[in-house]
Short mmCIF file of C-alpha atoms in Angstrom, two decimals:
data_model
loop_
_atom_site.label_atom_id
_atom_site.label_comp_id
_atom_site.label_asym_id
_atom_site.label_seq_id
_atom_site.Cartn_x
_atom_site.Cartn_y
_atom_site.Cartn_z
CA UNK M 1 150.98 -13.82 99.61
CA UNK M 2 151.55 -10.74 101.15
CA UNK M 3 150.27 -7.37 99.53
CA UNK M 4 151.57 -4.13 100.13
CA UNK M 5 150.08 -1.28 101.19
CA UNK M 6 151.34 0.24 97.89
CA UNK M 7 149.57 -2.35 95.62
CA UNK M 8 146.44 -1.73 97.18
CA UNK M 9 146.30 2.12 96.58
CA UNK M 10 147.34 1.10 93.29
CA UNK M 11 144.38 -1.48 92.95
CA UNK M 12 141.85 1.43 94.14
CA UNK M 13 143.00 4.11 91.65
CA UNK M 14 142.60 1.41 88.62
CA UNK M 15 138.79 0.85 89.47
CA UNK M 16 138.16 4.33 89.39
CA UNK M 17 136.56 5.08 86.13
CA UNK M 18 138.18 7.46 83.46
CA UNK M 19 135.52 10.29 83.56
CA UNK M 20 136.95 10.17 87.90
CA UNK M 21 140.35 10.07 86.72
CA UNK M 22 140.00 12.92 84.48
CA UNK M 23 138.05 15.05 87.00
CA UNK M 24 141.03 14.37 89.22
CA UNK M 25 143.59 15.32 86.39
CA UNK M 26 141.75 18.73 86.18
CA UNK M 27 142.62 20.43 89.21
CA UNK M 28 146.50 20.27 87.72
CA UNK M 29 148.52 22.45 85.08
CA UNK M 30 148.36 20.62 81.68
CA UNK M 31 152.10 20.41 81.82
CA UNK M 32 151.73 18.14 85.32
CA UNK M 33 148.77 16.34 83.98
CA UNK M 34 150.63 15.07 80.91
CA UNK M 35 153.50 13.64 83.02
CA UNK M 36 151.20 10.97 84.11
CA UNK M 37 151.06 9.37 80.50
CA UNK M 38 154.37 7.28 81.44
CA UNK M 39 152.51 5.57 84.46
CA UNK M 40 150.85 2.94 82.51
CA UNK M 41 149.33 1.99 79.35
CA UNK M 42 145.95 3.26 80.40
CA UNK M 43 147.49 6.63 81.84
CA UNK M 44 149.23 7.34 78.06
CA UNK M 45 146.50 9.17 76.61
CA UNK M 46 144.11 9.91 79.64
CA UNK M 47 145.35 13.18 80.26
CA UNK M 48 144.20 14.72 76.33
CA UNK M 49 140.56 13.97 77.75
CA UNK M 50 140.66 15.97 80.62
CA UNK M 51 137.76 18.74 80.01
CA UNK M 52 139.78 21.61 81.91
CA UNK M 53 143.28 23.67 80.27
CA UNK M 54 145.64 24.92 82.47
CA UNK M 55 148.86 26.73 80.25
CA UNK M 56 151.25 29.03 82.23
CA UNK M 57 154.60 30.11 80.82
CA UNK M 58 155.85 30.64 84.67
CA UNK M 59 155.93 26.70 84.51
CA UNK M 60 158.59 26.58 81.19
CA UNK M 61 162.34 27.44 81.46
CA UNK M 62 161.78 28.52 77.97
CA UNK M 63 159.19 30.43 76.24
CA UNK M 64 159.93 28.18 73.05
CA UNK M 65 159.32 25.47 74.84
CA UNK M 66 155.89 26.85 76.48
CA UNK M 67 154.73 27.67 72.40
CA UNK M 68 155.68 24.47 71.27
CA UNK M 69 153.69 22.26 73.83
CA UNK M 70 150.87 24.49 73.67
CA UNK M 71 150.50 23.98 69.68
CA UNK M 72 150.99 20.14 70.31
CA UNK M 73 148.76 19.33 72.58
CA UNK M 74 146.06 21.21 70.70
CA UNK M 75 147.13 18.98 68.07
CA UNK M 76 146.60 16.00 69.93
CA UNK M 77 143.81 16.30 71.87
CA UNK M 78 140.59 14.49 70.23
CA UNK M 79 138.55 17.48 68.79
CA UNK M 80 135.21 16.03 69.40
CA UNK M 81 135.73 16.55 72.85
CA UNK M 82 134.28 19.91 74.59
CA UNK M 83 136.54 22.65 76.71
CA UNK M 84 134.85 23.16 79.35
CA UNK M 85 137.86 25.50 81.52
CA UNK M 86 140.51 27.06 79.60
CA UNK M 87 143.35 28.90 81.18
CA UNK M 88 146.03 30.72 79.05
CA UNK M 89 148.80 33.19 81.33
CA UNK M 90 151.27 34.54 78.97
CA UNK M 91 152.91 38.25 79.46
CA UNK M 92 156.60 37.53 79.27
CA UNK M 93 158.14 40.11 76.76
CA UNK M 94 160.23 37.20 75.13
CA UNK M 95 156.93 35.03 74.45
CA UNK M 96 157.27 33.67 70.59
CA UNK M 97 153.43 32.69 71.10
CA UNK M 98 151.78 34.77 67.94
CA UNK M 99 149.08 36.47 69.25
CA UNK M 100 146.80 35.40 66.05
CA UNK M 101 147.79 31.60 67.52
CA UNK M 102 146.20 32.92 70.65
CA UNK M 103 142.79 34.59 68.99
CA UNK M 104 142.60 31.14 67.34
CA UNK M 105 142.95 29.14 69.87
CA UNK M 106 139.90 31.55 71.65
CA UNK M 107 137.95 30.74 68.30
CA UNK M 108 138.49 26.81 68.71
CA UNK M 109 137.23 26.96 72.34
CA UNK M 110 133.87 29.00 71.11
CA UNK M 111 132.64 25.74 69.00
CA UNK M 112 133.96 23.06 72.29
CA UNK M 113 131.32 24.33 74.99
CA UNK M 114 133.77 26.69 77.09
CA UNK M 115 132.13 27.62 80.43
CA UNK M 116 135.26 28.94 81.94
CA UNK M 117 138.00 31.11 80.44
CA UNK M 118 140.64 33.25 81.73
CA UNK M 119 143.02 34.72 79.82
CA UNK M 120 146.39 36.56 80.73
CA UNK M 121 147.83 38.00 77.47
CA UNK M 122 147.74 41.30 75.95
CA UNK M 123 145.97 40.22 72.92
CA UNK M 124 143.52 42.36 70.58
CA UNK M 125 140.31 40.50 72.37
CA UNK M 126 138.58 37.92 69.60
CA UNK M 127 135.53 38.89 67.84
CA UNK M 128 134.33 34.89 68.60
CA UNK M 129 134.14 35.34 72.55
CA UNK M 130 131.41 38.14 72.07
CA UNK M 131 128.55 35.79 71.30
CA UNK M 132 129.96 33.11 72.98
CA UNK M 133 126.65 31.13 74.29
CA UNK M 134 128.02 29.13 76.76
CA UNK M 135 130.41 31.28 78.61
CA UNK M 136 129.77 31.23 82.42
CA UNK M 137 133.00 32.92 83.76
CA UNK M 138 135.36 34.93 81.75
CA UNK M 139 138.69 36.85 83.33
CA UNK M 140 140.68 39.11 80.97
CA UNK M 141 143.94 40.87 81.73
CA UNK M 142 145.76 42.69 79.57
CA UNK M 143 143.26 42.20 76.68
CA UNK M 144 142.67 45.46 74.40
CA UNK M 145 139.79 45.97 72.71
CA UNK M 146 139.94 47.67 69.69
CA UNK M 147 136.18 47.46 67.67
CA UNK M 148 133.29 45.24 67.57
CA UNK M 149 132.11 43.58 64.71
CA UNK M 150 129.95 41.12 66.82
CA UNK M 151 126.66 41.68 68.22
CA UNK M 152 127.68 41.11 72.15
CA UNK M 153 125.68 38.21 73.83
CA UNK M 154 126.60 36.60 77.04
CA UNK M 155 123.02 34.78 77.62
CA UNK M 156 124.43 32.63 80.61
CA UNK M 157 128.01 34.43 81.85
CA UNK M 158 127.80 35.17 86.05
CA UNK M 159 131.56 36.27 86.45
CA UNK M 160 133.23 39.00 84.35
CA UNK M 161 136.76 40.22 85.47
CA UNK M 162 138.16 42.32 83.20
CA UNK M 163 141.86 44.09 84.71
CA UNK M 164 144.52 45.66 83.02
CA UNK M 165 142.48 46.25 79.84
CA UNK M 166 142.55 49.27 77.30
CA UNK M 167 139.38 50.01 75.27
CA UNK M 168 139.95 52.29 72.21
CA UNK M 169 136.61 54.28 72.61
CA UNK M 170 134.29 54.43 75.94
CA UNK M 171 131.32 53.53 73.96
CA UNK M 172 133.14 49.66 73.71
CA UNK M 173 132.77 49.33 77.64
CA UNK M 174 129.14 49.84 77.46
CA UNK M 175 128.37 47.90 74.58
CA UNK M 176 130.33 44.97 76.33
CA UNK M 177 128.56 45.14 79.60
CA UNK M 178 125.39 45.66 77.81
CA UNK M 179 125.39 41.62 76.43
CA UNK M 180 125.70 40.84 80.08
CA UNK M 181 122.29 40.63 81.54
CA UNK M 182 122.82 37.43 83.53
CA UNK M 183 125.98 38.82 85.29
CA UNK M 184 125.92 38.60 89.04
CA UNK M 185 129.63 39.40 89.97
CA UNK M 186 131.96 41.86 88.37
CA UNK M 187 135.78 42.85 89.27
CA UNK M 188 137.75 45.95 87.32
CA UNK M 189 141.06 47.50 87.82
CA UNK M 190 143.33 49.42 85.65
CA UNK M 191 140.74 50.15 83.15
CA UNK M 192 141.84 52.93 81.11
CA UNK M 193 140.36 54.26 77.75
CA UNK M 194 142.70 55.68 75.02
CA UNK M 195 142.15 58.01 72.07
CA UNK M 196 143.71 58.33 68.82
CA UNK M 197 143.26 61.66 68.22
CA UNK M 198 145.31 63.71 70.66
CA UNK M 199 143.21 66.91 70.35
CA UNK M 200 140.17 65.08 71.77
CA UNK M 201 139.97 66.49 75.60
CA UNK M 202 139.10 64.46 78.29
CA UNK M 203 135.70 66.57 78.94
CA UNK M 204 134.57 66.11 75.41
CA UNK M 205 135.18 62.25 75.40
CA UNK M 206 133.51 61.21 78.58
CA UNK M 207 130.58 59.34 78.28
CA UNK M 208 127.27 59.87 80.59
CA UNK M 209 126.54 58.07 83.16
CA UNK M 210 123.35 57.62 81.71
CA UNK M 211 124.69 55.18 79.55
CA UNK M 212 125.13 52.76 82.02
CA UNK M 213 121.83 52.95 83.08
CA UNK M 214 120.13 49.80 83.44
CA UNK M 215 123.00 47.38 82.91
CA UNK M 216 123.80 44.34 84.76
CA UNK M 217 120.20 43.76 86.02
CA UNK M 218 121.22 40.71 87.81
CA UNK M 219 124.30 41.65 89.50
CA UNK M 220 124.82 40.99 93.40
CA UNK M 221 128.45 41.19 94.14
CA UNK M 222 131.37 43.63 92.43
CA UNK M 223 135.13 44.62 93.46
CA UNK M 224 135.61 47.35 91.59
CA UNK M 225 138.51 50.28 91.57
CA UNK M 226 136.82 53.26 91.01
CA UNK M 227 139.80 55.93 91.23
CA UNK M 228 141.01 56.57 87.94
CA UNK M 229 138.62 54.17 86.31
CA UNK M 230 136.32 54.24 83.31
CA UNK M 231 133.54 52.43 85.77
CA UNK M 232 130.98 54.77 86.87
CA UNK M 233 129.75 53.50 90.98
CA UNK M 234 125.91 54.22 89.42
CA UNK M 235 126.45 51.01 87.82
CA UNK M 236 127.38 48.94 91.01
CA UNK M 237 124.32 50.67 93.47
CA UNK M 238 121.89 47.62 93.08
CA UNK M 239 125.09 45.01 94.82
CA UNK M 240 124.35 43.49 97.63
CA UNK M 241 128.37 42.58 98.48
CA UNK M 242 130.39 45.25 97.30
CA UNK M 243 134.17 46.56 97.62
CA UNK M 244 135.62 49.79 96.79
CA UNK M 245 139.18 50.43 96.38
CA UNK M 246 140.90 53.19 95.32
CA UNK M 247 143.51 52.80 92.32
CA UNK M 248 147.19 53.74 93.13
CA UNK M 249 148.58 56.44 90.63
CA UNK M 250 152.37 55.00 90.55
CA UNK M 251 150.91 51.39 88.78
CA UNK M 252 149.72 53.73 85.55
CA UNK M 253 153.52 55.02 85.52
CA UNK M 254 155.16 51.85 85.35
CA UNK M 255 153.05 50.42 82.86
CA UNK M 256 153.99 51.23 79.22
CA UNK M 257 150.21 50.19 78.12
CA UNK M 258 148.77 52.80 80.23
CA UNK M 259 151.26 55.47 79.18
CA UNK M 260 149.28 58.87 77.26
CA UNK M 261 145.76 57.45 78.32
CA UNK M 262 143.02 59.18 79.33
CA UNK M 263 141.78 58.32 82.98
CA UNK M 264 138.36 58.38 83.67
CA UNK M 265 136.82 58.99 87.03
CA UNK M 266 133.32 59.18 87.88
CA UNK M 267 133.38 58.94 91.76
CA UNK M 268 132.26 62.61 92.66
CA UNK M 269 129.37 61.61 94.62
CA UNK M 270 128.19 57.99 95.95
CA UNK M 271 124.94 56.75 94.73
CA UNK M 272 122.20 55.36 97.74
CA UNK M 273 123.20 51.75 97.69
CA UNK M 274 119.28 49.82 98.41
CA UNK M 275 120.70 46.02 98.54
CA UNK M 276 124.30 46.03 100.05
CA UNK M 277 124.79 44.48 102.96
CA UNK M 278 128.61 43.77 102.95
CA UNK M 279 131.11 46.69 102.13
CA UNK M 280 134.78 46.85 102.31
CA UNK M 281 136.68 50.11 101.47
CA UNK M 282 139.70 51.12 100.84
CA UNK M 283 140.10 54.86 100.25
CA UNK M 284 144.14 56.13 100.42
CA UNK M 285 142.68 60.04 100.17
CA UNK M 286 140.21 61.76 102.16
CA UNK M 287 138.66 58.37 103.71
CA UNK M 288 137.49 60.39 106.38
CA UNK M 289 135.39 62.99 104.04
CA UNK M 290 134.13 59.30 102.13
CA UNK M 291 133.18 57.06 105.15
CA UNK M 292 130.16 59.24 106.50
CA UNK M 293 129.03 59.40 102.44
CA UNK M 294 129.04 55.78 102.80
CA UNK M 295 127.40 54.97 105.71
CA UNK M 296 124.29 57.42 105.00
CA UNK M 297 123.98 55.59 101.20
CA UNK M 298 123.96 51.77 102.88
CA UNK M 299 120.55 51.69 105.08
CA UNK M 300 121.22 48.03 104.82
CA UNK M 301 124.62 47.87 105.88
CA UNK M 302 125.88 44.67 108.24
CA UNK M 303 129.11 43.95 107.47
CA UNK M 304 131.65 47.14 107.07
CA UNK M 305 136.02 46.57 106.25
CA UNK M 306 138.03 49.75 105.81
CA UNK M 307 141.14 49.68 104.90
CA UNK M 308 143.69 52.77 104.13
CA UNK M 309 143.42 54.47 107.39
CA UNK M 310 146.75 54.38 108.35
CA UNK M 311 147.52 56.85 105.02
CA UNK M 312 145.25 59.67 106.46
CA UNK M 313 147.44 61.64 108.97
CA UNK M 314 150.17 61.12 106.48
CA UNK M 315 148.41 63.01 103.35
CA UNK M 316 147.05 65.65 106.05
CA UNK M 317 143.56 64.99 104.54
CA UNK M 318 140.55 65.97 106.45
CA UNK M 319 139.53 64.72 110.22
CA UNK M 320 136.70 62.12 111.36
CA UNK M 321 133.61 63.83 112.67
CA UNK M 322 130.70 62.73 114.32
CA UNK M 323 127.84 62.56 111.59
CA UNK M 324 125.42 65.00 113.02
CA UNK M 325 122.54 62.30 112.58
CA UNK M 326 123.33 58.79 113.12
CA UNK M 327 123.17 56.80 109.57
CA UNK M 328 120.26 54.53 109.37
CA UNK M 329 122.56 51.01 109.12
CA UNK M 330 124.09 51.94 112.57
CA UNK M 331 120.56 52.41 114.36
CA UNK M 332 119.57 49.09 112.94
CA UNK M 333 121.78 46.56 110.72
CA UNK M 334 125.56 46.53 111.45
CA UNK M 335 126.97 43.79 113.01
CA UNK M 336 130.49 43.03 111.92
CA UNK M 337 133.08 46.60 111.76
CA UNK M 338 136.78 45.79 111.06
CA UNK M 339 139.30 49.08 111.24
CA UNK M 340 142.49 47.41 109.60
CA UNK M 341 146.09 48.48 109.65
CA UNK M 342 145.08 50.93 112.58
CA UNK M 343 148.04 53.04 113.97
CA UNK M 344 146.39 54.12 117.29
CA UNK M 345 145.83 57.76 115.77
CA UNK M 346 143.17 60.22 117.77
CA UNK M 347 140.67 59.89 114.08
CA UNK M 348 141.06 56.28 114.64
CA UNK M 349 140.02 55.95 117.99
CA UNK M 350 137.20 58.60 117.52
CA UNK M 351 135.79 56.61 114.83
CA UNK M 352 135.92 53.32 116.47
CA UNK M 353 134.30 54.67 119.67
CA UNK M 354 131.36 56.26 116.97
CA UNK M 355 130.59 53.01 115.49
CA UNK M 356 130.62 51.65 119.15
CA UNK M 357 128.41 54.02 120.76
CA UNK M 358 125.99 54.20 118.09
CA UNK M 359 125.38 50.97 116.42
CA UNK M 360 122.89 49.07 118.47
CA UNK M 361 122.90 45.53 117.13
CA UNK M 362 126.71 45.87 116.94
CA UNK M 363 128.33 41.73 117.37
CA UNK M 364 132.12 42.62 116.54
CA UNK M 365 134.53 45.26 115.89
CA UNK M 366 137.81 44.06 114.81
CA UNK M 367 140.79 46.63 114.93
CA UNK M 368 143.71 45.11 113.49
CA UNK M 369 147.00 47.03 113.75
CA UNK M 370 149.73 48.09 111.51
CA UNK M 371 153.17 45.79 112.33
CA UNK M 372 154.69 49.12 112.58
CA UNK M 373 152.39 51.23 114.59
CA UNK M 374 153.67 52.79 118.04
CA UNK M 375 153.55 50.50 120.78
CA UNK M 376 152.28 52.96 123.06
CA UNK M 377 149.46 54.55 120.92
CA UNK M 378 147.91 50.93 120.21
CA UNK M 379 148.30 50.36 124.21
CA UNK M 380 146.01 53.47 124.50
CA UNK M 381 143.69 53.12 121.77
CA UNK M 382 143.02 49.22 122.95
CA UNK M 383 142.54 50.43 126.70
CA UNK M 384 140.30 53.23 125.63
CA UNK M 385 138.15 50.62 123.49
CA UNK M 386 138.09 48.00 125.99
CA UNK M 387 136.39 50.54 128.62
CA UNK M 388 134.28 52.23 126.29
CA UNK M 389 130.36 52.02 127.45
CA UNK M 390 128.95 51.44 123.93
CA UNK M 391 124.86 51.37 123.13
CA UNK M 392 124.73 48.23 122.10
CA UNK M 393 120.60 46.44 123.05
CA UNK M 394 122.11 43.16 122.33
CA UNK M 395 121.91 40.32 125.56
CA UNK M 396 125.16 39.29 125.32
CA UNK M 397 127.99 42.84 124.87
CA UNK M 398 130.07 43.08 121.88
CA UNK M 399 133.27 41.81 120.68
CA UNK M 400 136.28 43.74 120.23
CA UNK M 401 139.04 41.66 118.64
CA UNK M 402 142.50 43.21 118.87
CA UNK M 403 144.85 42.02 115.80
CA UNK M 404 148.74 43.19 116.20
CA UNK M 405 150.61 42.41 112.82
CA UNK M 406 154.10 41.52 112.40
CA UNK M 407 156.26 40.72 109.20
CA UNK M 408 155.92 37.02 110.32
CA UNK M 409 153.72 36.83 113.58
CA UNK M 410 150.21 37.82 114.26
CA UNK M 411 148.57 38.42 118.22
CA UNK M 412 145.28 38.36 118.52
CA UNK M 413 143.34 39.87 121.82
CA UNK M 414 139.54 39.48 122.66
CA UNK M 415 137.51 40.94 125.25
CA UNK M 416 134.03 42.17 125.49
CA UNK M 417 132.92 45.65 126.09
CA UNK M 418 132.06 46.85 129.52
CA UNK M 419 129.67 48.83 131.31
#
């Protein structure tokens, strides 16, 4: 008797064990992952023991349909078994899912074990999540948070990204990140704060930065948009992996939710960052005023990504110039330097052939160029690298990669310095 190849792929997946199966089942929406109850009789119910929850409304032609198969399955599924990922993405403005169906859904997954939860709606956040004991990662978006009634406790949580979020009162960012003392990365954009009393100014209602001293103890990486943000960059000076990036003005003004709020921004000076090694910024105004600020504050500096350079001649902001002391990291530490979305502008090439002629252990720099940058300036710019003498001590010279972007292509040049 001849078996197919067919059978025998069949014959391997039925010795798996269930707890495999289900493993297997968790890396797909909840919606997919069902489907497979019409393979066989042991596939029919499988899929309600999968540990992990993936709902997304993008996946339903209709949001009735989404609401109805998220209430049944949570109907079906065995309750004695633990949530250990739970995934819930649901913005459109025709959703019928009650947002007290979604707070209770949050409470149900408190009591299964949830390590993992990520939420996409613009719900009033839960009062159950605060002292949630298991939490290990938590994403938010769109969540507002209104009061606590909750003591907040996050004993094991590592991963907090919290983005498009409105807190009622300043005091309710603090108190949250104050229940984090295990946290070792952190993400924010498009925090804003809003106040229900119209007369309250936005001097009167800022909070001191003092009041973040001494949070998030343990953290070691954070992404974090400081521009227009109610994050002071005190709180992120202890990272060892950090990235800056300025928040645009024109998302605030298409967003009703961010509409008469009060942006808070604390960025006036950078702090002396002891730990970071890894930094990538992305500054649309006055990056040339910020980058020597940054490179003095990072003695530890290795890695270094700037982006936004190809806004600076554009918004006429201030020029590069040489730092009249060379910053600590350059003398010593960095190795990597990427310049992206160059344009082959004079501050450009000035600041490249800085960081070439002054960073001693230097390995790389990487210059990657705007698709639409002149053809001629990049020429010059990648001559005038390529025979720049550079004071690199290293044995072997460094690399300068050359990255030319199209809509749909990318070129990519390497040479080594010369001599």
């Amino acid at each position: 008797m001849v078996v197919s190849r067919t059978e025998i792929m069949a014959d391997r997946i039925s010795e798996f064990h269930d707890s495999i199966l289900c493993h297997i089942l968790s890396f797909l929406p909840t919606k997919h992952a069902a489907t497979t109850s019409i393979l066989s009789k042991r596939w029919k119910s499988l899929w309600l023991s999968v540990l992990t929850l993936d709902f997304d409304c993008e996946s339903f032609k209709a949001m009735a349909s989404f609401d109805y198969s998220v209430h049944k399955f949570m109907l079906l599924r065995n309750i004695g078994l633990p949530i250990l990922s739970f995934r819930f993405n649901c913005t459109h403005c025709f959703c019928v899912c009650n947002k007290s169906d979604v707070t209770l859904f949050v409470s149900y997954l408190t009591n299964r074990g949830i390590e993992n939860l990520n939420i996409k709606n613009n719900i009033i956040l839960p009062p159950s999540i605060l002292s949630c004991k298991t939490l290990k990662v938590l994403k938010l978006i769109g969540a507002i948070v209104n009061s606590f009634s909750h003591q907040v406790d996050f004993p094991v949580l590592k991963i907090l990204h919290l983005k498009e979020m409105r807190f009622e009162r300043h005091e309710l960012l603090v108190k949250l990140l104050s229940g984090c003392a295990t946290l070792e990365e952190l993400q924010t954009k498009y925090l804003c704060v809003r106040y229900k009393d119209s007369l309250v100014s936005e001097k009167d209602s800022l909070v001191s930065e003092k009041e973040f001293d001494g949070l998030l103890p343990s953290l070691i990486k954070a992404k974090i948009s400081f521009d227009n943000s109610i994050i002071p960059v005190n709180l992120v000076r202890n990272v060892e992996n950090l990235c800056m990036k300025q928040v645009s003005l024109t998302y605030c003004t298409k967003h009703s939710m961010f509409h008469n709020l009060t942006p808070l921004t604390y960025c006036t000076k950078l702090p002396m960052f002891h730990n970071v090694t890894h930094v990538e910024f992305k500054i649309f105004g006055n990056m040339w005023d910020w980058l020597p600020q940054m490179l003095e504050r990072c003695h530890k500096l290795q890695s270094l990504i700037i982006q936004g350079v190809e806004y600076q001649d554009e918004l006429k902001d201030k020029s590069w110039e040489d730092p009249a002391i060379v910053p600590k990291c350059l003398s010593s530490q960095l190795r990597t330097c990427c310049l992206a979305y160059c344009k082959g502008t004079k501050n450009e090439l000035q600041f490249a052939k800085y960081i070439l002629q002054n960073s001693k252990v230097l390995k790389t720099m990487k210059i990657k160029y705007d698709y639409c940058a002149d053809i001629q300036a990049k020429h010059q710019m990648t001559m005038e690298l390529s025979s720049f003498a550079k004071g690199s001590t290293m044995c072997e010279p460094a690399k300068i990669l050359i990255e030319t972007k199209r809509k749909y292509c990318l070129y990519l040049t390497e040479f080594n310095v010369t001599f």
